[in-house]
GROMACS .gro file of C-alpha atoms in nm:
model
  424
    1MET     CA    1  16.613   4.973  11.986
    2ASP     CA    2  16.463   4.618  11.911
    3HIS     CA    3  16.548   4.300  11.705
    4PHE     CA    4  16.170   4.247  11.587
    5LEU     CA    5  16.078   4.451  11.225
    6TYR     CA    6  15.863   4.378  10.939
    7ARG     CA    7  16.059   4.252  10.626
    8ASP     CA    8  15.913   4.155  10.306
    9GLY     CA    9  15.578   4.253  10.489
   10VAL     CA   10  15.658   4.004  10.767
   11LEU     CA   11  15.766   4.024  11.109
   12HIS     CA   12  16.074   3.875  11.192
   13ALA     CA   13  16.240   3.827  11.513
   14GLU     CA   14  16.618   3.913  11.403
   15ASP     CA   15  16.651   3.707  11.094
   16VAL     CA   16  16.359   3.427  11.174
   17PRO     CA   17  16.010   3.476  11.033
   18LEU     CA   18  15.791   3.478  11.329
   19PRO     CA   19  15.531   3.271  11.110
   20GLU     CA   20  15.821   2.994  11.089
   21ILE     CA   21  15.828   2.953  11.480
   22ALA     CA   22  15.448   2.961  11.497
   23ARG     CA   23  15.433   2.665  11.262
   24GLY     CA   24  15.747   2.499  11.420
   25VAL     CA   25  15.638   2.559  11.789
   26GLY     CA   26  15.258   2.612  11.760
   27THR     CA   27  15.112   2.954  11.952
   28PRO     CA   28  15.089   3.119  12.193
   29ALA     CA   29  15.465   3.140  12.267
   30TYR     CA   30  15.716   3.356  12.372
   31VAL     CA   31  16.002   3.462  12.161
   32TYR     CA   32  16.325   3.618  12.257
   33SER     CA   33  16.577   3.811  12.079
   34SER     CA   34  16.953   3.758  12.183
   35ALA     CA   35  17.087   4.059  11.995
   36THR     CA   36  16.847   4.259  12.168
   37LEU     CA   37  16.911   4.121  12.515
   38LEU     CA   38  17.267   4.171  12.441
   39ARG     CA   39  17.264   4.529  12.292
   40HIS     CA   40  17.067   4.647  12.587
   41TYR     CA   41  17.296   4.459  12.867
   42ARG     CA   42  17.605   4.654  12.716
   43LEU     CA   43  17.438   4.978  12.705
   44PHE     CA   44  17.392   4.941  13.088
   45ASP     CA   45  17.752   4.836  13.131
   46GLU     CA   46  17.888   5.152  12.878
   47ALA     CA   47  17.708   5.366  13.101
   48LEU     CA   48  17.901   5.291  13.392
   49ASP     CA   49  18.271   5.293  13.199
   50TRP     CA   50  18.400   5.613  13.437
   51GLY     CA   51  18.440   5.365  13.682
   52PRO     CA   52  18.450   5.012  13.851
   53HIS     CA   53  18.093   4.856  13.823
   54LEU     CA   54  17.926   4.555  13.762
   55VAL     CA   55  17.585   4.524  13.574
   56CYS     CA   56  17.356   4.249  13.757
   57TYR     CA   57  17.070   4.133  13.568
   58ALA     CA   58  16.769   4.147  13.751
   59VAL     CA   59  16.646   3.766  13.724
   60LYS     CA   60  16.322   3.833  13.819
   61ALA     CA   61  16.248   3.956  13.520
   62ALA     CA   62  16.297   3.673  13.259
   63SER     CA   63  16.462   3.346  13.450
   64ASN     CA   64  16.518   3.122  13.167
   65VAL     CA   65  16.851   2.930  13.229
   66ALA     CA   66  16.957   3.030  12.835
   67ILE     CA   67  16.873   3.355  12.880
   68LEU     CA   68  17.066   3.365  13.243
   69LYS     CA   69  17.395   3.215  13.005
   70LEU     CA   70  17.348   3.412  12.732
   71LEU     CA   71  17.409   3.758  12.979
   72GLY     CA   72  17.651   3.573  13.204
   73ASP     CA   73  17.837   3.460  12.972
   74ALA     CA   74  17.887   3.850  12.814
   75GLY     CA   75  18.006   3.963  13.162
   76ALA     CA   76  17.650   4.023  13.377
   77GLY     CA   77  17.655   3.966  13.721
   78MET     CA   78  17.319   3.812  13.867
   79ASP     CA   79  17.051   3.952  14.095
   80VAL     CA   80  16.820   3.671  14.283
   81VAL     CA   81  16.580   3.685  14.525
   82SER     CA   82  16.513   3.305  14.603
   83GLU     CA   83  16.702   3.021  14.597
   84GLY     CA   84  16.538   2.910  14.297
   85GLU     CA   85  16.657   3.216  14.073
   86TYR     CA   86  17.009   3.163  14.246
   87ARG     CA   87  17.031   2.790  14.158
   88ARG     CA   88  16.941   2.884  13.807
   89ALA     CA   89  17.199   3.146  13.785
   90ARG     CA   90  17.462   2.878  13.877
   91ALA     CA   91  17.320   2.639  13.661
   92ALA     CA   92  17.344   2.861  13.386
   93GLY     CA   93  17.740   2.897  13.475
   94VAL     CA   94  17.734   3.220  13.673
   95PRO     CA   95  17.987   3.198  13.968
   96GLY     CA   96  17.884   3.317  14.305
   97ASP     CA   97  18.118   3.622  14.293
   98ARG     CA   98  17.881   3.765  14.047
   99ILE     CA   99  17.555   3.664  14.212
  100VAL     CA  100  17.386   3.905  14.461
  101PHE     CA  101  17.140   3.771  14.719
  102SER     CA  102  16.823   4.014  14.733
  103GLY     CA  103  16.444   3.954  14.883
  104VAL     CA  104  16.258   4.071  15.148
  105GLY     CA  105  16.166   3.713  15.313
  106LYS     CA  106  16.481   3.525  15.272
  107THR     CA  107  16.432   3.185  15.466
  108GLU     CA  108  16.700   3.006  15.678
  109ALA     CA  109  16.728   2.682  15.433
  110GLU     CA  110  16.748   2.937  15.156
  111MET     CA  111  17.066   3.185  15.331
  112ARG     CA  112  17.218   2.819  15.420
  113HIS     CA  113  17.259   2.720  15.036
  114VAL     CA  114  17.380   3.081  14.910
  115VAL     CA  115  17.639   3.065  15.190
  116ALA     CA  116  17.753   2.730  15.110
  117GLY     CA  117  17.752   2.756  14.732
  118GLY     CA  118  17.905   3.139  14.749
  119VAL     CA  119  17.768   3.460  14.692
  120ARG     CA  120  17.919   3.840  14.618
  121GLN     CA  121  17.722   3.959  14.875
  122ILE     CA  122  17.390   3.923  15.064
  123ASN     CA  123  17.157   4.241  15.060
  124LEU     CA  124  17.000   4.244  15.432
  125GLU     CA  125  16.636   4.371  15.464
  126SER     CA  126  16.580   4.367  15.826
  127GLU     CA  127  16.775   4.336  16.189
  128PRO     CA  128  16.597   3.978  16.226
  129GLU     CA  129  16.744   3.876  15.878
  130MET     CA  130  17.087   3.983  15.968
  131ARG     CA  131  17.090   3.830  16.335
  132LEU     CA  132  16.959   3.507  16.131
  133LEU     CA  133  17.245   3.532  15.893
  134SER     CA  134  17.515   3.623  16.136
  135LYS     CA  135  17.420   3.255  16.322
  136ILE     CA  136  17.421   3.074  16.008
  137ALA     CA  137  17.771   3.191  15.911
  138ALA     CA  138  17.911   3.151  16.235
  139GLU     CA  139  17.785   2.827  16.251
  140MET     CA  140  17.913   2.721  15.913
  141GLY     CA  141  18.242   2.897  15.965
  142ALA     CA  142  18.191   3.157  15.668
  143THR     CA  143  18.247   3.555  15.677
  144ILE     CA  144  17.955   3.693  15.424
  145PRO     CA  145  17.994   4.016  15.256
  146VAL     CA  146  17.654   4.242  15.342
  147THR     CA  147  17.519   4.534  15.227
  148VAL     CA  148  17.173   4.656  15.409
  149ARG     CA  149  16.883   4.777  15.174
  150VAL     CA  150  16.771   5.151  15.328
  151ASN     CA  151  16.422   5.289  15.242
  152PRO     CA  152  16.444   5.644  15.152
  153ASP     CA  153  16.093   5.718  15.160
  154VAL     CA  154  16.114   5.823  14.792
  155ASP     CA  155  15.839   5.884  14.564
  156ALA     CA  156  15.964   5.685  14.244
  157LYS     CA  157  15.634   5.805  14.060
  158THR     CA  158  15.526   5.432  13.927
  159HIS     CA  159  15.249   5.185  13.931
  160GLU     CA  160  15.153   5.136  14.344
  161LYS     CA  161  15.205   4.761  14.287
  162ILE     CA  162  15.565   4.802  14.218
  163ALA     CA  163  15.673   5.080  14.385
  164THR     CA  164  15.958   4.972  14.671
  165GLY     CA  165  16.114   5.298  14.848
  166LYS     CA  166  15.832   5.494  14.995
  167SER     CA  167  15.811   5.419  15.397
  168GLU     CA  168  15.473   5.232  15.367
  169ASN     CA  169  15.664   4.967  15.158
  170LYS     CA  170  15.777   4.625  15.296
  171PHE     CA  171  16.146   4.677  15.165
  172GLY     CA  172  16.421   4.773  15.347
  173ILE     CA  173  16.492   4.965  15.704
  174PRO     CA  174  16.425   5.320  15.721
  175ILE     CA  175  16.716   5.516  15.637
  176ALA     CA  176  16.701   5.706  15.940
  177ARG     CA  177  16.745   5.424  16.128
  178ALA     CA  178  17.038   5.258  15.925
  179ARG     CA  179  17.359   5.385  16.142
  180ASP     CA  180  17.204   5.217  16.418
  181VAL     CA  181  17.172   4.874  16.226
  182TYR     CA  182  17.535   4.927  16.077
  183ALA     CA  183  17.685   4.926  16.438
  184GLU     CA  184  17.496   4.632  16.511
  185ILE     CA  185  17.598   4.470  16.193
  186ALA     CA  186  17.974   4.534  16.295
  187ALA     CA  187  17.939   4.364  16.650
  188LEU     CA  188  17.794   4.045  16.466
  189PRO     CA  189  18.032   3.761  16.380
  190GLY     CA  190  18.005   3.633  15.979
  191LEU     CA  191  17.919   3.966  15.843
  192GLN     CA  192  18.097   4.208  15.673
  193VAL     CA  193  18.003   4.542  15.571
  194VAL     CA  194  18.136   4.643  15.268
  195GLY     CA  195  17.805   4.902  15.121
  196ILE     CA  196  17.470   5.007  15.110
  197ASP     CA  197  17.174   4.875  14.925
  198VAL     CA  198  16.890   5.071  14.760
  199HIS     CA  199  16.579   5.021  14.531
  200ILE     CA  200  16.271   5.244  14.486
  201GLY     CA  201  16.109   5.076  14.242
  202SER     CA  202  16.003   4.955  13.881
  203GLN     CA  203  15.912   5.120  13.526
  204LEU     CA  204  16.056   5.455  13.660
  205THR     CA  205  16.022   5.727  13.360
  206ASP     CA  206  16.186   5.986  13.546
  207LEU     CA  207  16.517   6.014  13.654
  208ASP     CA  208  16.431   6.281  13.950
  209PRO     CA  209  16.343   5.998  14.213
  210PHE     CA  210  16.700   5.846  14.132
  211ARG     CA  211  16.862   6.171  14.202
  212GLN     CA  212  16.647   6.250  14.527
  213ALA     CA  213  16.741   5.860  14.630
  214TYR     CA  214  17.090   5.835  14.546
  215ARG     CA  215  17.144   6.194  14.758
  216LYS     CA  216  17.031   5.997  15.022
  217VAL     CA  217  17.253   5.763  14.978
  218ALA     CA  218  17.553   5.953  14.914
  219GLU     CA  219  17.473   6.135  15.228
  220LEU     CA  220  17.470   5.789  15.430
  221THR     CA  221  17.795   5.663  15.302
  222GLU     CA  222  17.969   5.938  15.441
  223ALA     CA  223  17.798   5.938  15.801
  224LEU     CA  224  17.855   5.553  15.782
  225ARG     CA  225  18.224   5.605  15.702
  226ALA     CA  226  18.276   5.883  15.995
  227ASP     CA  227  18.113   5.582  16.212
  228GLY     CA  228  18.428   5.396  16.115
  229HIS     CA  229  18.251   5.158  15.855
  230THR     CA  230  18.412   5.058  15.506
  231ILE     CA  231  18.161   5.176  15.240
  232SER     CA  232  18.329   5.031  14.925
  233ARG     CA  233  18.048   4.919  14.700
  234LEU     CA  234  17.664   5.069  14.643
  235ASP     CA  235  17.391   4.860  14.505
  236LEU     CA  236  17.181   5.121  14.340
  237GLY     CA  237  16.901   4.871  14.232
  238GLY     CA  238  16.717   4.886  13.878
  239GLY     CA  239  16.378   5.021  13.784
  240LEU     CA  240  16.451   5.197  13.455
  241GLY     CA  241  16.156   5.199  13.267
  242ILE     CA  242  16.108   5.110  12.903
  243PRO     CA  243  15.840   5.246  12.630
  244TYR     CA  244  15.585   4.983  12.631
  245ALA     CA  245  15.360   5.217  12.354
  246ARG     CA  246  15.507   5.350  12.024
  247SER     CA  247  15.547   5.713  12.090
  248ASN     CA  248  15.778   6.016  12.087
  249LEU     CA  249  15.788   6.025  12.466
  250ALA     CA  250  16.072   5.794  12.556
  251PRO     CA  251  16.188   5.697  12.886
  252PRO     CA  252  16.553   5.819  12.979
  253VAL     CA  253  16.823   5.576  12.838
  254PRO     CA  254  17.087   5.417  13.050
  255PHE     CA  255  17.365   5.681  12.943
  256GLU     CA  256  17.138   5.926  13.102
  257TYR     CA  257  17.058   5.679  13.386
  258GLY     CA  258  17.455   5.636  13.422
  259GLN     CA  259  17.538   6.032  13.436
  260VAL     CA  260  17.266   6.055  13.712
  261ILE     CA  261  17.503   5.787  13.932
  262ARG     CA  262  17.822   5.955  13.844
  263ASP     CA  263  17.656   6.296  13.938
  264GLU     CA  264  17.518   6.204  14.301
  265VAL     CA  265  17.784   5.920  14.410
  266GLY     CA  266  18.062   5.895  14.179
  267HIS     CA  267  18.264   6.139  14.428
  268LEU     CA  268  18.276   5.878  14.691
  269GLY     CA  269  18.530   5.602  14.487
  270CYS     CA  270  18.255   5.346  14.549
  271GLU     CA  271  18.237   5.038  14.296
  272ILE     CA  272  17.860   5.082  14.153
  273GLU     CA  273  17.598   4.772  14.131
  274ILE     CA  274  17.311   4.792  13.922
  275GLU     CA  275  17.029   4.521  13.858
  276PRO     CA  276  16.846   4.623  13.569
  277GLY     CA  277  16.618   4.363  13.428
  278ARG     CA  278  16.280   4.515  13.297
  279LEU     CA  279  16.493   4.699  13.008
  280ILE     CA  280  16.688   4.457  12.953
  281ALA     CA  281  16.433   4.188  12.881
  282GLY     CA  282  16.132   4.371  12.825
  283ASN     CA  283  16.200   4.474  12.420
  284ALA     CA  284  16.379   4.147  12.355
  285GLY     CA  285  16.057   3.955  12.391
  286VAL     CA  286  15.754   3.926  12.208
  287LEU     CA  287  15.409   3.720  12.302
  288LEU     CA  288  15.329   3.563  11.952
  289ALA     CA  289  14.994   3.442  11.936
  290ALA     CA  290  14.673   3.350  11.713
  291ASN     CA  291  14.338   3.481  11.655
  292ILE     CA  292  14.089   3.217  11.763
  293PHE     CA  293  13.783   3.391  11.657
  294VAL     CA  294  13.628   3.754  11.543
  295LYS     CA  295  13.303   3.736  11.776
  296GLU     CA  296  13.064   4.042  11.717
  297GLY     CA  297  12.943   4.149  12.035
  298GLU     CA  298  12.676   4.443  12.139
  299GLY     CA  299  12.833   4.777  12.036
  300ARG     CA  300  13.182   4.604  11.977
  301ASP     CA  301  13.402   4.321  11.817
  302PHE     CA  302  13.612   4.093  12.011
  303LEU     CA  303  13.947   3.944  11.910
  304ILE     CA  304  13.989   3.600  12.105
  305LEU     CA  305  14.318   3.500  12.094
  306ASP     CA  306  14.514   3.169  12.164
  307ALA     CA  307  14.689   3.351  12.466
  308ALA     CA  308  14.558   3.431  12.772
  309MET     CA  309  14.566   3.615  13.130
  310ASN     CA  310  14.745   3.300  13.291
  311ASP     CA  311  15.002   3.356  12.983
  312LEU     CA  312  15.048   3.776  13.018
  313ILE     CA  313  14.932   3.882  13.355
  314ARG     CA  314  15.030   4.228  13.305
  315PRO     CA  315  14.764   4.390  13.167
  316SER     CA  316  14.488   4.221  13.415
  317MET     CA  317  14.730   4.318  13.732
  318TYR     CA  318  14.855   4.618  13.638
  319GLY     CA  319  14.614   4.739  13.344
  320ALA     CA  320  14.947   4.780  13.171
  321HIS     CA  321  14.991   4.844  12.799
  322HIS     CA  322  15.131   4.625  12.529
  323ASP     CA  323  15.136   4.732  12.166
  324ILE     CA  324  14.982   4.417  11.968
  325VAL     CA  325  15.029   4.430  11.597
  326PRO     CA  326  14.963   4.214  11.320
  327VAL     CA  327  15.231   3.977  11.185
  328THR     CA  328  15.150   4.014  10.864
  329GLU     CA  329  15.238   4.362  10.783
  330PRO     CA  330  14.922   4.587  10.683
  331ALA     CA  331  14.908   4.735  10.366
  332PRO     CA  332  14.967   5.109  10.352
  333GLY     CA  333  14.662   5.303  10.398
  334ILE     CA  334  14.432   5.027  10.545
  335GLU     CA  335  14.137   5.110  10.742
  336THR     CA  336  14.127   5.006  11.104
  337ARG     CA  337  13.870   4.932  11.354
  338ALA     CA  338  13.819   4.908  11.726
  339TYR     CA  339  13.834   4.556  11.897
  340ASP     CA  340  13.861   4.439  12.245
  341ILE     CA  341  14.177   4.221  12.228
  342VAL     CA  342  14.080   3.932  12.477
  343GLY     CA  343  14.161   3.563  12.576
  344PRO     CA  344  13.973   3.263  12.639
  345VAL     CA  345  14.011   3.199  12.998
  346CYS     CA  346  13.665   3.243  13.181
  347GLU     CA  347  13.733   3.544  13.353
  348SER     CA  348  13.612   3.933  13.256
  349GLY     CA  349  13.974   4.041  13.342
  350ASP     CA  350  14.113   3.825  13.083
  351THR     CA  351  14.099   4.141  12.856
  352PHE     CA  352  14.437   4.270  12.723
  353ALA     CA  353  14.312   4.565  12.569
  354LYS     CA  354  13.963   4.761  12.477
  355GLY     CA  355  13.860   4.965  12.201
  356ARG     CA  356  14.223   4.886  12.055
  357GLN     CA  357  14.246   5.010  11.675
  358MET     CA  358  14.347   4.742  11.451
  359PRO     CA  359  14.340   4.681  11.115
  360PRO     CA  360  14.083   4.370  11.018
  361VAL     CA  361  14.249   4.010  11.170
  362ALA     CA  362  14.118   3.718  11.074
  363ALA     CA  363  14.056   3.414  11.193
  364GLY     CA  364  14.381   3.197  11.221
  365ALA     CA  365  14.615   3.529  11.162
  366LEU     CA  366  14.900   3.592  11.400
  367VAL     CA  367  14.946   3.871  11.622
  368ALA     CA  368  15.240   3.964  11.843
  369PHE     CA  369  15.225   4.193  12.177
  370ARG     CA  370  15.580   4.369  12.179
  371SER     CA  371  15.742   4.421  12.503
  372ALA     CA  372  15.675   4.131  12.672
  373GLY     CA  373  15.999   3.974  12.742
  374ALA     CA  374  15.990   4.096  13.127
  375TYR     CA  375  15.733   3.973  13.336
  376GLY     CA  376  15.579   3.774  13.108
  377SER     CA  377  15.659   3.436  13.081
  378VAL     CA  378  15.788   3.426  13.468
  379MET     CA  379  15.458   3.528  13.578
  380ALA     CA  380  15.262   3.268  13.431
  381SER     CA  381  15.018   3.035  13.529
  382GLU     CA  382  14.832   2.718  13.427
  383TYR     CA  383  14.516   2.845  13.530
  384ASN     CA  384  14.209   2.697  13.400
  385SER     CA  385  14.426   2.388  13.345
  386ARG     CA  386  14.608   2.568  13.043
  387PRO     CA  387  14.969   2.457  12.985
  388LEU     CA  388  15.273   2.674  13.035
  389ILE     CA  389  15.367   2.821  12.699
  390PRO     CA  390  15.724   2.777  12.521
  391GLU     CA  391  15.977   3.001  12.525
  392VAL     CA  392  16.173   3.030  12.191
  393LEU     CA  393  16.543   3.233  12.153
  394VAL     CA  394  16.656   3.319  11.856
  395ASP     CA  395  16.994   3.380  11.772
  396GLY     CA  396  17.038   3.565  11.388
  397ASP     CA  397  16.906   3.336  11.130
  398GLN     CA  398  16.811   3.024  11.389
  399TYR     CA  399  16.621   2.973  11.698
  400ALA     CA  400  16.580   2.689  11.946
  401VAL     CA  401  16.295   2.586  12.204
  402ILE     CA  402  16.437   2.706  12.525
  403ARG     CA  403  16.152   2.587  12.761
  404ALA     CA  404  15.894   2.323  12.590
  405ARG     CA  405  15.528   2.328  12.577
  406PRO     CA  406  15.455   2.038  12.853
  407THR     CA  407  15.166   1.794  12.721
  408PHE     CA  408  14.840   1.805  12.926
  409ASP     CA  409  14.931   1.433  13.038
  410GLU     CA  410  15.274   1.567  13.194
  411MET     CA  411  15.056   1.871  13.364
  412ILE     CA  412  14.779   1.610  13.525
  413SER     CA  413  15.070   1.401  13.630
  414ARG     CA  414  15.153   1.624  13.820
  415ASP     CA  415  14.860   1.579  14.086
  416THR     CA  416  14.843   1.248  14.293
  417ILE     CA  417  14.512   1.078  14.447
  418PRO     CA  418  14.529   0.981  14.802
  419GLU     CA  419  14.499   0.605  14.883
  420TRP     CA  420  14.159   0.652  15.041
  421LEU     CA  421  14.004   0.824  14.726
  422ASP     CA  422  14.203   0.567  14.492
  423ARG     CA  423  13.924   0.264  14.453
  424SER     CA  424  14.040   0.179  14.159
   0.00000   0.00000   0.00000
């Protein structure tokens, strides 16, 4: 469920009509619903209320500081994968003891910053990383709680670019080597083993891969405890998918996911951490855009929008589907027609949909890309020298710009001309 609904023939974000935001902020723009963000976070929190747990929002999904503050104030922890994300979480007021530092290639500078600033745990991805962290922690007089991310070689049955738990993926250490790695950690200064980490991929719509992975984690927990390690915390990652297309086939809900966790690892008495991102933020945001032209082509018609692949890369990168709906509700029974929906960037890949059935869309009319709250704004670029688009947060009948659209001058002024080219 989300809070983007038609009211009196106009699509609203909670109690704010989207045309009002378009008039005040311009298009394209990302619009987020506070009520949806909080509702989805609480669904996960309730799904794990059978035992001690922490829901750590995956900051990479949508990292605006206002969104992090909204979720952090509600009690969420944060899963970060870079120093920048860590700094964003701290800027949002999230304490270090609610921040988990993940990521496959942590640098020495990042580790030093996080150790100095405080962290709940660091999820280690390799032997070289654990040795470097031990050296840093010892030099800084710190003892850092750690887990090791294990790769369980489980097929997540998702897009190959967002699968992370198979043997050929770059993430984690093979689960078969885990006992040797934990033995080495136990002998290193500055590190304190607290648990195990696993994450097998994103946009999973089947619970069976989770069940397979968590069963392997349970077996490893027993083996590591037998080896004398304290395993009190299981970081089970995220990845639960969302319904990008409106249909009767809905992915599993957080409650069902929570039951799988309880079934597979609940008997171990561990604190459970999960790291959802997409399901919290995805349906909590839309990309608001305007149609520039209707262009008649050879055997097809195009809607040319002011939003482009640099604003929302998922369709171009993954072939991802987003429902695209008119902001003005179509009259019942109105005839639809097929459009290719594209942006103005000079790439054939700047295509959001082909042959999409839509009611007639006039030049200047507004449309909304549903389920655009996750991996939308965070993956945007300034390709074709198009300024990053604004982000807007709605709360009831009010809204605020939480990231402004830069002017062209602001964008260009970041470039510098070297002395030898400055002949003025």
